[in-house]
mmCIF file of C-alpha atoms and ligand atoms in Angstrom:
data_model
loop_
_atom_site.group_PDB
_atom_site.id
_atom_site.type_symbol
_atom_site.label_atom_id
_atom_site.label_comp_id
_atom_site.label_asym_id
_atom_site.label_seq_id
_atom_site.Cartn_x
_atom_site.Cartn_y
_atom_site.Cartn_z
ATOM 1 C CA UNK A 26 0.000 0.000 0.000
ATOM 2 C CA UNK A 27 1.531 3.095 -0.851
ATOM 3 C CA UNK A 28 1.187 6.323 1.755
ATOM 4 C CA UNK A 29 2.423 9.129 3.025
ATOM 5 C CA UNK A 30 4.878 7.068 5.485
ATOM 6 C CA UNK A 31 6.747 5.043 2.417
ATOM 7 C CA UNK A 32 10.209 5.065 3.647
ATOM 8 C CA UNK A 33 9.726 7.264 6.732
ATOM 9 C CA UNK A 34 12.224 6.282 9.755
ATOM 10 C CA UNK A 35 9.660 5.576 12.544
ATOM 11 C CA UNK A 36 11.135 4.657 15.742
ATOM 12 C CA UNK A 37 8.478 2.812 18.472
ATOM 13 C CA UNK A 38 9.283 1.526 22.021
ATOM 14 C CA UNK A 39 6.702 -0.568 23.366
ATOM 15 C CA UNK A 40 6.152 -3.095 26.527
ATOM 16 C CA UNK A 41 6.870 -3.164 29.704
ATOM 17 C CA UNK A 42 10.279 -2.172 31.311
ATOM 18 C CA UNK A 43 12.061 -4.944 33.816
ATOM 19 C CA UNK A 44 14.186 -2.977 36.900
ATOM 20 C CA UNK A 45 16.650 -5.316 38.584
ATOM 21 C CA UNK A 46 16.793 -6.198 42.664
ATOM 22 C CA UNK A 47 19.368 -8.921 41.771
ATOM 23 C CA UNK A 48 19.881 -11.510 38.757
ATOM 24 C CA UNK A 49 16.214 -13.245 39.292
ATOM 25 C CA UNK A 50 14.140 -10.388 40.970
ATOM 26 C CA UNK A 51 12.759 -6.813 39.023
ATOM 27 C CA UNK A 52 10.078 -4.302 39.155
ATOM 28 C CA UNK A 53 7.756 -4.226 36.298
ATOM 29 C CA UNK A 54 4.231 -3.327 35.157
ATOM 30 C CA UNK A 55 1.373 -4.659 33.296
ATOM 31 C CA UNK A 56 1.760 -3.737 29.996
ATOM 32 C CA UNK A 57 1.720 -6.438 27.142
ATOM 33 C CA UNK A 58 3.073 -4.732 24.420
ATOM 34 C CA UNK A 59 0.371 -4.980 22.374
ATOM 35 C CA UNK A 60 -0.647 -1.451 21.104
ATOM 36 C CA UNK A 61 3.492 -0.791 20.226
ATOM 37 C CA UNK A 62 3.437 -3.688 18.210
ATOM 38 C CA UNK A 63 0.007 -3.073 16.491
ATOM 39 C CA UNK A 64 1.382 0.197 15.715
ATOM 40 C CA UNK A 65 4.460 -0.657 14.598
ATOM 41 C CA UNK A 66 2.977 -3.634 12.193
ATOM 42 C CA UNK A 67 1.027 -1.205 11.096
ATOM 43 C CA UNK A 68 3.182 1.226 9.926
ATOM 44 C CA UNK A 69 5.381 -0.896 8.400
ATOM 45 C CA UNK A 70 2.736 -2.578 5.882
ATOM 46 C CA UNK A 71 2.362 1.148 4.982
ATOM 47 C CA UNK A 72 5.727 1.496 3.690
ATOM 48 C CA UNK A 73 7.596 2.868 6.384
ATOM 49 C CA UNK A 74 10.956 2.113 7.520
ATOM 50 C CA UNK A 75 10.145 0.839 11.249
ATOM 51 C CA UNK A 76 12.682 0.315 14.182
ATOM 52 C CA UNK A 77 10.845 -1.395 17.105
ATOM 53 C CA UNK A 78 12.956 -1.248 20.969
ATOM 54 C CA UNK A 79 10.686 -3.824 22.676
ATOM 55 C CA UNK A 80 10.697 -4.295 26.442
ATOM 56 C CA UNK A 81 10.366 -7.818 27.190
ATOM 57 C CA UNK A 82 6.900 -9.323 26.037
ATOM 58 C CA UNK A 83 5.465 -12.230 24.544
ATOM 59 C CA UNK A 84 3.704 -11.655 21.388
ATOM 60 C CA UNK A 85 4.218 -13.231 18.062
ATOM 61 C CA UNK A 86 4.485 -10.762 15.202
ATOM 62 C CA UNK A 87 4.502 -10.174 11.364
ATOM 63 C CA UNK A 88 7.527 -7.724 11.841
ATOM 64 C CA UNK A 89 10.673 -8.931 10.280
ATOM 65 C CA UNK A 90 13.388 -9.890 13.115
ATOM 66 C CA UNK A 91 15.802 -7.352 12.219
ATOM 67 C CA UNK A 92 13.378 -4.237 12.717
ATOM 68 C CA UNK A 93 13.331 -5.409 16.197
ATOM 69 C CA UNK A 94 15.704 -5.169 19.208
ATOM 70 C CA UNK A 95 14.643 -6.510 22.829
ATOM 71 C CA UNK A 96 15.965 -4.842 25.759
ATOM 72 C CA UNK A 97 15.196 -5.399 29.302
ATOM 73 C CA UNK A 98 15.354 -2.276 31.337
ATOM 74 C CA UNK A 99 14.634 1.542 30.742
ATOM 75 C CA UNK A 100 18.224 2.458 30.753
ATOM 76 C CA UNK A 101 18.867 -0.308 28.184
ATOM 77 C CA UNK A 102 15.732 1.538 26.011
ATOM 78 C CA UNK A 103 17.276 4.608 26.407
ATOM 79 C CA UNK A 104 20.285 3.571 24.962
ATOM 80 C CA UNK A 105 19.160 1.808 22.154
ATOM 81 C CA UNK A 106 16.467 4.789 21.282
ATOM 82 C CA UNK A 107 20.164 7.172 21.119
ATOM 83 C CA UNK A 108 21.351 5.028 18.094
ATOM 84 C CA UNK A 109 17.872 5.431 15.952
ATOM 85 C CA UNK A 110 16.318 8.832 17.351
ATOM 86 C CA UNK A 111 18.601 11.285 15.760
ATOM 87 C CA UNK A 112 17.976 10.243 12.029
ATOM 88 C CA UNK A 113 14.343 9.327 12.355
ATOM 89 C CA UNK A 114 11.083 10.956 11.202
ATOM 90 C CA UNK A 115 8.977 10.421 13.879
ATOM 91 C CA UNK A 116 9.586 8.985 17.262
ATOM 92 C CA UNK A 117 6.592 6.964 19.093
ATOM 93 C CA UNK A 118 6.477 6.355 22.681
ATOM 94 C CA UNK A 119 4.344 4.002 23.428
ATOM 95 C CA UNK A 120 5.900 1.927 26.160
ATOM 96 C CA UNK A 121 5.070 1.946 29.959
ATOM 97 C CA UNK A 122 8.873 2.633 31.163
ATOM 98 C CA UNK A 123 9.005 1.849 34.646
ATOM 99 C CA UNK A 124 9.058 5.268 36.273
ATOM 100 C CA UNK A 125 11.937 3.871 39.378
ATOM 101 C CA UNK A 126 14.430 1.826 39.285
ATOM 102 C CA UNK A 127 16.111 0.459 42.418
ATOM 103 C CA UNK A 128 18.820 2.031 43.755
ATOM 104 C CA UNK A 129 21.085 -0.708 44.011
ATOM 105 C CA UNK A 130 21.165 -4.101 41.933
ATOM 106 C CA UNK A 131 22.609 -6.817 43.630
ATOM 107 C CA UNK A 132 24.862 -9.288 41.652
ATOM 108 C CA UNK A 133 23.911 -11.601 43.634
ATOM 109 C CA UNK A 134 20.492 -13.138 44.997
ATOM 110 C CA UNK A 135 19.215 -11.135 48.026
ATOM 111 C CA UNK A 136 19.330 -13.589 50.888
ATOM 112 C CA UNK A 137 15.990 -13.569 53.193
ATOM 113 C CA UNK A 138 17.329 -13.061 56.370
ATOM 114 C CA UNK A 139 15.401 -9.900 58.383
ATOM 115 C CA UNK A 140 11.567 -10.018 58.851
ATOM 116 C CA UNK A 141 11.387 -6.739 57.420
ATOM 117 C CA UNK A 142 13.142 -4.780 54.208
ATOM 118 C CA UNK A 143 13.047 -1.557 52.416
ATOM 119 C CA UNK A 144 13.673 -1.352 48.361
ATOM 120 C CA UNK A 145 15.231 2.331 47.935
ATOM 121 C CA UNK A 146 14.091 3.731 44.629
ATOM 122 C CA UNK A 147 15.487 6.379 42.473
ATOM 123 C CA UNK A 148 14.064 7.457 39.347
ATOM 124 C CA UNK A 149 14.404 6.289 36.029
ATOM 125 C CA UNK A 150 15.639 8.407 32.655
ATOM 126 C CA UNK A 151 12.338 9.715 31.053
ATOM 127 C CA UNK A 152 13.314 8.811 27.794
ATOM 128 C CA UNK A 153 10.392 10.926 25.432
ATOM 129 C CA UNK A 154 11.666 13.981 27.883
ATOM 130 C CA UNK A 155 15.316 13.661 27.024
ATOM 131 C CA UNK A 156 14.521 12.849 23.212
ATOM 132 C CA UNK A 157 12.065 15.770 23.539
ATOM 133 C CA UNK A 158 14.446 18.545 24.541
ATOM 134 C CA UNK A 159 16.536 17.672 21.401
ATOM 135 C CA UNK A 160 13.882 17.081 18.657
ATOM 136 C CA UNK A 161 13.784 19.618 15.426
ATOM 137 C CA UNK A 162 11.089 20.582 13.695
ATOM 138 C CA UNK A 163 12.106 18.312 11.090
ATOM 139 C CA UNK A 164 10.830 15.349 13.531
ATOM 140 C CA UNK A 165 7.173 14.387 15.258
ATOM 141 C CA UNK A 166 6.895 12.638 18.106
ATOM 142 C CA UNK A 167 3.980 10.856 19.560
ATOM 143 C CA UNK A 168 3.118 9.682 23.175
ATOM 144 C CA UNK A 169 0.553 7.997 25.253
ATOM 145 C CA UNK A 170 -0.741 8.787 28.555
ATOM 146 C CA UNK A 171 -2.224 5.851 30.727
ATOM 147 C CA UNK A 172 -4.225 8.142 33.619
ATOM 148 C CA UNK A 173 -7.199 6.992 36.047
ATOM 149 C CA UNK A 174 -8.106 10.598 37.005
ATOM 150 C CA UNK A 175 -7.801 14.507 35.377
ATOM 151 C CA UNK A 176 -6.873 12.315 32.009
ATOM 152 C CA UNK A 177 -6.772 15.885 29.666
ATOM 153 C CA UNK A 178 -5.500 17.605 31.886
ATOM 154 C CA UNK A 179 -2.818 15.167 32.856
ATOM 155 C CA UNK A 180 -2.248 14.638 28.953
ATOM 156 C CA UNK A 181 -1.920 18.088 28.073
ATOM 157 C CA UNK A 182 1.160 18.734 30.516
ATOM 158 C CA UNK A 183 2.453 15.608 29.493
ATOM 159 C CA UNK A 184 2.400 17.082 25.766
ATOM 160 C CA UNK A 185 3.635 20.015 27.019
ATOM 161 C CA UNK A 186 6.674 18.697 28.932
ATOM 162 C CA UNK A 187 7.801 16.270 26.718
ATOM 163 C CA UNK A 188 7.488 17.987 23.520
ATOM 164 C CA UNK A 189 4.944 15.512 21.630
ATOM 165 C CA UNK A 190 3.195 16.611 19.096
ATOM 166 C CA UNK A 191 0.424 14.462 19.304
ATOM 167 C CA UNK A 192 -0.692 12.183 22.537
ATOM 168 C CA UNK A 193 -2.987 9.143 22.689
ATOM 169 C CA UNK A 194 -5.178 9.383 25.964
ATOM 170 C CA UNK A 195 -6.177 5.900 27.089
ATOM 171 C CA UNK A 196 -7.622 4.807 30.893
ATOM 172 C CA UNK A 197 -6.756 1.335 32.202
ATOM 173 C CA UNK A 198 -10.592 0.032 32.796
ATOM 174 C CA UNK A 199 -11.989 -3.702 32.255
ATOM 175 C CA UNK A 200 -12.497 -3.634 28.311
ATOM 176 C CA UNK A 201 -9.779 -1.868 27.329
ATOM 177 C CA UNK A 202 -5.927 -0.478 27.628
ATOM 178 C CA UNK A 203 -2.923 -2.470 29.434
ATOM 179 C CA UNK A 204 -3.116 -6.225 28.652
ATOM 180 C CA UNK A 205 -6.519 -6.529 26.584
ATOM 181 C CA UNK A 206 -7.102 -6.866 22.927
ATOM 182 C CA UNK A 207 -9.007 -3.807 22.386
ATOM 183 C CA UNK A 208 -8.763 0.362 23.569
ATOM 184 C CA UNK A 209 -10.864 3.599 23.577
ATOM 185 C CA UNK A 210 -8.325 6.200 22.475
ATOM 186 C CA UNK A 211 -8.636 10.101 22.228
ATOM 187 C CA UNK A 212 -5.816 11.579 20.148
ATOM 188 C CA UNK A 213 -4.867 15.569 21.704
ATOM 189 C CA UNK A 214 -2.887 17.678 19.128
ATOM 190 C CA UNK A 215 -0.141 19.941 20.175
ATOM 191 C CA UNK A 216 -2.339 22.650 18.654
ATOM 192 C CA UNK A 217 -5.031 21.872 21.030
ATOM 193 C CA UNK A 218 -7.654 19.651 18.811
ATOM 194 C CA UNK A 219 -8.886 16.749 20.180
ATOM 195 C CA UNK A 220 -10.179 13.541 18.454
ATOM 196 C CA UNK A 221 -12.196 10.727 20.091
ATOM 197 C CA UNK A 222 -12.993 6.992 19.011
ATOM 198 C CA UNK A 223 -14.744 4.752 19.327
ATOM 199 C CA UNK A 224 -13.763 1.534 21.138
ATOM 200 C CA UNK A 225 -12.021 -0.797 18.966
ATOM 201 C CA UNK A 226 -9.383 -3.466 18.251
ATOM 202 C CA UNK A 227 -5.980 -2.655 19.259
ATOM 203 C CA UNK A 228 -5.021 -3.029 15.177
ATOM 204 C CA UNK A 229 -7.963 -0.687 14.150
ATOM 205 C CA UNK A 230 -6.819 1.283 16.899
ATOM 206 C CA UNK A 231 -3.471 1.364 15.429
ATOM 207 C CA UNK A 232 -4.829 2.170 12.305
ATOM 208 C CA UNK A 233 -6.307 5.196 13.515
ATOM 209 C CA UNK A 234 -3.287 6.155 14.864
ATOM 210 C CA UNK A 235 -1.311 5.974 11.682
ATOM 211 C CA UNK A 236 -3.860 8.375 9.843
ATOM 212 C CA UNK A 237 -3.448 10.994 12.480
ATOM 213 C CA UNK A 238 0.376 10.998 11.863
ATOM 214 C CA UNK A 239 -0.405 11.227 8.438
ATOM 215 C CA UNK A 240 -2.462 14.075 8.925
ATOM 216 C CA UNK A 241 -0.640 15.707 11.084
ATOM 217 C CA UNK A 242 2.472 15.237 9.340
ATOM 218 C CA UNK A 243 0.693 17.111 6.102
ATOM 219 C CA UNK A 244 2.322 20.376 8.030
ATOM 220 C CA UNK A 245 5.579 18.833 7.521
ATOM 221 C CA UNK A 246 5.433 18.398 3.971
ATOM 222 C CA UNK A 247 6.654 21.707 2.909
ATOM 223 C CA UNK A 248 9.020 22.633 5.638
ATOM 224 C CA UNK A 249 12.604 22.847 3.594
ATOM 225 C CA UNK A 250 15.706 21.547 5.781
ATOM 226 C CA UNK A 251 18.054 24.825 5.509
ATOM 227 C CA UNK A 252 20.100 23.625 7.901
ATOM 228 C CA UNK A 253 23.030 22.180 6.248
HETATM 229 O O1 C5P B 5 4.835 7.385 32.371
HETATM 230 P P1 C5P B 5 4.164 8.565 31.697
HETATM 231 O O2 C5P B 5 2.683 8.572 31.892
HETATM 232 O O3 C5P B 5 4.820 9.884 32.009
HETATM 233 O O4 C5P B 5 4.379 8.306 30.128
HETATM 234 C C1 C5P B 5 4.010 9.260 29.166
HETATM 235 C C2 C5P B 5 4.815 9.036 27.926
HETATM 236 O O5 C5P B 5 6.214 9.122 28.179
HETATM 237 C C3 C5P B 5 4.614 7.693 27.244
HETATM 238 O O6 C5P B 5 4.586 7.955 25.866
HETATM 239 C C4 C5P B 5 5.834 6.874 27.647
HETATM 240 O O7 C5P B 5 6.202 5.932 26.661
HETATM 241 C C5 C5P B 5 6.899 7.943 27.787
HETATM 242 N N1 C5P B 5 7.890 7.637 28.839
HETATM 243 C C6 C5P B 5 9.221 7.413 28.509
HETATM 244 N N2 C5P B 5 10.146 7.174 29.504
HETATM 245 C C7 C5P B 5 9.761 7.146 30.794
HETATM 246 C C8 C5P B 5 8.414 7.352 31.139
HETATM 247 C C9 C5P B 5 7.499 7.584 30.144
HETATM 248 O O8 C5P B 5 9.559 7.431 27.321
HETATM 249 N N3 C5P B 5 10.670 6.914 31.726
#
């Protein structure tokens, strides 16, 4: 199918993040991947030239094995977003990075020996921040926000802060978002515009996703890179 995205770099992260206690023992969350790698199917049977950074999950998937790369923690992400992220098109963040990370991993298995312990956290690198401080306007990037309560107004400062220009505003309730096969998305424009759906399949969701980039991305088509 030819579109707008033929041979567009897209960069996705999706899944869940894994923070290490010691070799056998993390932090993670509930996310199964599945929106990410919709998306990311999706966009590549329109043409476009997709690098997926996967968290660990277990899906099957139509994507070829060498658009992929599995990492295990959000610093690992990170890293692996630095090698894409400077020469691609548009950047989507779509996975649920594990917001702390313990302070200390031990090399070794934590021995139970008190009645009582205390995990210290520190925070982890917000990766669509740090990639947001350095985008051009020559690149789009796309986030999702996962809220119970205040969802727009939670969304728009997390548009705001981390530079997207578009976010996808789910809530985790029984039908839809983190683990299930279908969602009820809103997409929220930088510019303020606001579109709902309907709920649907995580594909069709994906689907709908795709045409907002596209449309979005029709403000892109004329901007001339005079920066060389
Ligand atoms: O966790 P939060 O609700 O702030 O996530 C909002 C967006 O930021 C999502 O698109 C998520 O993928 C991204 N994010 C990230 N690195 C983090 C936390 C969130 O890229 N450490």
């Amino acid at each position: 199918m030819e579109s707008k995205l033929k041979n567009k770099k897209i960069l996705i992260t999706a899944g869940p993040t894994r923070e290490y206690l010691d070799p056998v023992r993390y932090i993670t969350n509930e996310s199964s991947g599945k929106m990410g790698y919709a998306i990311a199917e999706t966009l590549h049977e329109l043409g476009a030239d997709v690098y997926l950074i996967s968290g660990p999950v277990n899906l099957t998937t139509t994507l070829p094995k060498e658009k992929i790369t599995y990492v295990k923690t959000a610093n690992e992400m990170y890293q692996e977003c630095q090698k894409h992220f400077y020469s691609t098109n548009i950047a989507i963040f779509c996975a649920a990075v594990a917001d702390y990370t313990p302070k200390i991993t031990s090399e070794i298995k934590i021995k139970k020996i008190d009645d009582e312990c205390s995990l210290e956290l520190k925070k982890n690198i917000d990766i669509a921040y740090e990639f947001g401080k350095v985008k051009t306007r020559f690149q789009q990037s796309i986030g999702f926000a996962l809220e119970t309560n205040d969802i727009l107004a939670n969304s728009k400062l997390k548009l705001e802060k981390k530079n997207f220009d578009l976010i996808v505003m789910n809530s985790p309730t029984l039908d839809q978002g983190f683990g299930h096969d279908t969602n009820k998305i809103s997409i929220l424009s930088k510019d303020m515009f606001i579109d709902n759906f309907a709920l649907k399949t995580k594909k069709e969701v994906a689907v709908d996703i795709a045409n907002a980039i596209m449309d979005y991305s029709r403000a892109f088509q004329n901007l001339v890179d005079l920066s060389f």
